[in-house]
Amino acid sequence: MDIKYVSTTCPYCGTGCGFNLVVRNGRVVDTAHWQRAPVNGGKLCPKGRYAHEFINSPDRLTRPLIKKDGQFVEATWDEAYDLIAQKFKSYKPEEMACLSSARVSNEENYLMQKFARSVLKTPHIDHCARLCHASTVAGLAIVFGSGAMTNSIGDIAESKCLFIIGSNTFEQHPLIGRSIIRAKENGGKVIYADPRDTATAKQADLYMPFTSGTDVAVLNGLMQEIIRNGWEDKEFIEKRTKDFDKMKEVVMKEDYSLENVSKISGIPVESLKTAAEWIAKAEVASLIYSMGITQHTVGVDNVKSTANLMMLTGNMGKAGGGVNPLRGQNNVQGACDMGCLPNVYTGYQKVTEEAAQKKFASAWCCGIAEGKVGYTVTEMINVLADEPGKLKAMYIMGENPMLSDPDLHHVEEAFGNLEFLVVQDIFMSETAELADVVLPASCYAEKDGTQTNTERRVQRLRKAQEPPGEAKEDWKIICELAGRMGMGDQFAFADPEEVFNEIAAVTPSYHGMNYARLDPDGLHWPCPSIDHPGTPILHTEKFATPDGLGIFSPIEWKPPAEVPDAEYPFVLTTGRIIWQWHTGTMTRRSWSLEKEAPTGWIEINPEDAEQLGIKDGELVTASTRRGSVDVPAKVTGEIKKGVMFMPFHYKECAANVLTNNALDPIAKIPEFKACAVKVEKITEA
Ligand SMILES: Nc1nc2c(c(=O)[nH]1)N[C@H]1C(S)=C(S)[C@@H](COP(=O)(O)OP(=O)(O)OC[C@H]3O[C@@H](n4cnc5c(=O)[nH]c(N)nc54)[C@H](O)[C@@H]3O)O[C@H]1N2
Ligand SMILES: Nc1nc2c(c(=O)[nH]1)N[C@H]1C(S)=C(S)[C@@H](COP(=O)(O)OP(=O)(O)OC[C@H]3O[C@@H](n4cnc5c(=O)[nH]c(N)nc54)[C@H](O)[C@@H]3O)O[C@H]1N2
Ligand code: SF4
Ligand SMILES: [Mo]
């Protein structure tokens, strides 16, 4: 028997844990600890532990499929490529849009945006970061000049006070949870603000349950308390920041007195006082956030507020401090770095800057899309639904918007207006079912490449087995399709390493990287030259803004776009659970995970349930202005009264039928974390 171990990086969350794939006779059969993995030192959460189970699922896509008379028919790669090339050539550039993927490698993301911009010549390229940390990328870029996690995962262990707001770290980034435990062991205190008493709340020294959508009020209240007591870091504010007075004017308003904030948020005044004191007086404090902050119509405001608090207390640029947005998917940081966003090329070089356009046209030796900002994911859907005929064709790699986008009835209507849809996936997803052509891709274990984790660490992915049937690596599919469209020279890559070398050449923050240097521990960007050691902590001496100063922002609290009323009296918030991953294509095919949480639910506080006459486990109808779903009720004291929660993983009770696609005006992120809902008993007809 032939057994080998192939060390690689986890395909699920942005923590970037390493593990070994156990390969027996050419097939992946298990995972095994990889003791010297840099982020996790061999430890894994359940998703990483069972990351082999879906790989050889009988449901994997193994041949290209072309839809004929409403039915999929198996096709050869030649037939599929010819049809796609012929169709894509028949449209004007701006009638086409591409979605790239936070699930695939840097190399594949780089090729996808290059394909969009140089082959299709369309500016419309985006990916699911829009639904996730778009608010972070926009907000932190404004205040710090760089939209990424400021410190490293290991560094969290050195913090003396961790303020976690809107991140269920122990379920969604479990191995970052390990650094939080270390910080606690070193005497650090943990403050947790979240509407739900989650696994993370159980680790907190101070838990502040509050109503979804009141974050700015809470943050302003904490800042007012700090300033009132003179606890702010005056030296830091003076030397490293600007616009403090503008921010102070807003937070000192009576609206943000602890009493008022307590009324708005539901957090007791005493808890707010304690939190303010702990954060301000800690030797070093770190703020950790995720979707509870970003997925709002005020997502950018929320992000800027977190930055205000950490600058106010002088916690930037040092070990154990910082503003730390935990990036979601395994390679969402990389997909952003690679320029799979409608406004930037790789390394956040702006498409609207002439020098950057010229640089890429010359590097790619061809004409490229006009230097204007293209549509975001959310705008693509709105344009399709509301302005039919403007967008006609889409190429989607590794995303499943038919379950992950807000307001699914609206999304379905939008896709109905497309003339031609190509989906490249490893399974027949809800979105692939709508496609005209489905291309079978390889999963993480079937290709080489790199991915970039939440702490900006670029690490290797390594191929452990061949893709099933005729499925091909995503990078190869894009290159072959480009060749079929007459751009073979621009996409003549023999392997992912050659693609990476091109990335390094055109991307200043990746300039000093190559595959050899990424072994064994990866490198944190910025890594501008071949002798540069990488940068685990950002902004140590100055911020990345033009004048080097961090910018305070005056932010007023605004309620969510849709608030409860007589007809829809509760706040619905949505999110995830430890056992499942997004639209479930992989985890629901991993029996060790699926058996733990085989269907969805809606969490209802016992007092609310009693008022509605609803019992635990009973099937109920949840409705919003956008639709209704039948879903089992979970009556639990772990959710705040007045708020309800649904995980969005389950197609049989899809939370996104209910969610609101109201957008943040800058980040264009939808308000997944708050809308108005009603819940009714199902009565026999
Ligand atoms: N197991 C698992 N892990 C994952 C994922 C997964 O699907 N499954 N997905 C990955 C991805 S892509 C991402 S982006 C991350 C997301 O990671 P998280 O952001 O940690 O996950 P969520 O469950 O979306 O939301 C986090 C918390 O926000 C709270 N919340 C709800 N409304 C509000 C609000 O208005 N304000 C505040 N402050 N909090 C609120 C919720 O109660 C929840 O506990 O997880 C990653 N990790
Ligand atoms: N209600 C609600 N909705 C949400 C959220 C929420 O909190 N609440 N969170 C949002 C967030 S933060 C995110 S990140 C999005 C995620 O939204 P999506 O990215 O749409 O969700 P996934 O299920 O991760 O979809 C990834 C797809 O890629 C495929 N895939 C996996 N690996 C590969 C590969 O190597 N190659 C190819 N070609 N395909 C592959 C999978 O089979 C799957 O179909 O969901 C968003 N939607
Ligand atoms: S914490 Fe994230 S990266 Fe680590 S094993 Fe779990 S899912 Fe994978
Ligand atoms: Mo995400």
Short mmCIF file of C-alpha atoms and ligand atoms in Angstrom, two decimals, residues 132 291 328-329 576 582, ligand 4:
data_model
loop_
_atom_site.label_atom_id
_atom_site.label_comp_id
_atom_site.label_asym_id
_atom_site.label_seq_id
_atom_site.Cartn_x
_atom_site.Cartn_y
_atom_site.Cartn_z
CA CYS A 132 -18.44 39.98 4.17
CA MET A 291 -19.71 40.16 10.62
CA GLY A 328 -13.95 34.84 6.78
CA GLN A 329 -13.12 32.45 3.99
CA ARG A 576 -23.30 30.70 11.07
CA HIS A 582 -22.11 28.78 4.22
MO MO B 4 -17.50 35.88 4.84
#
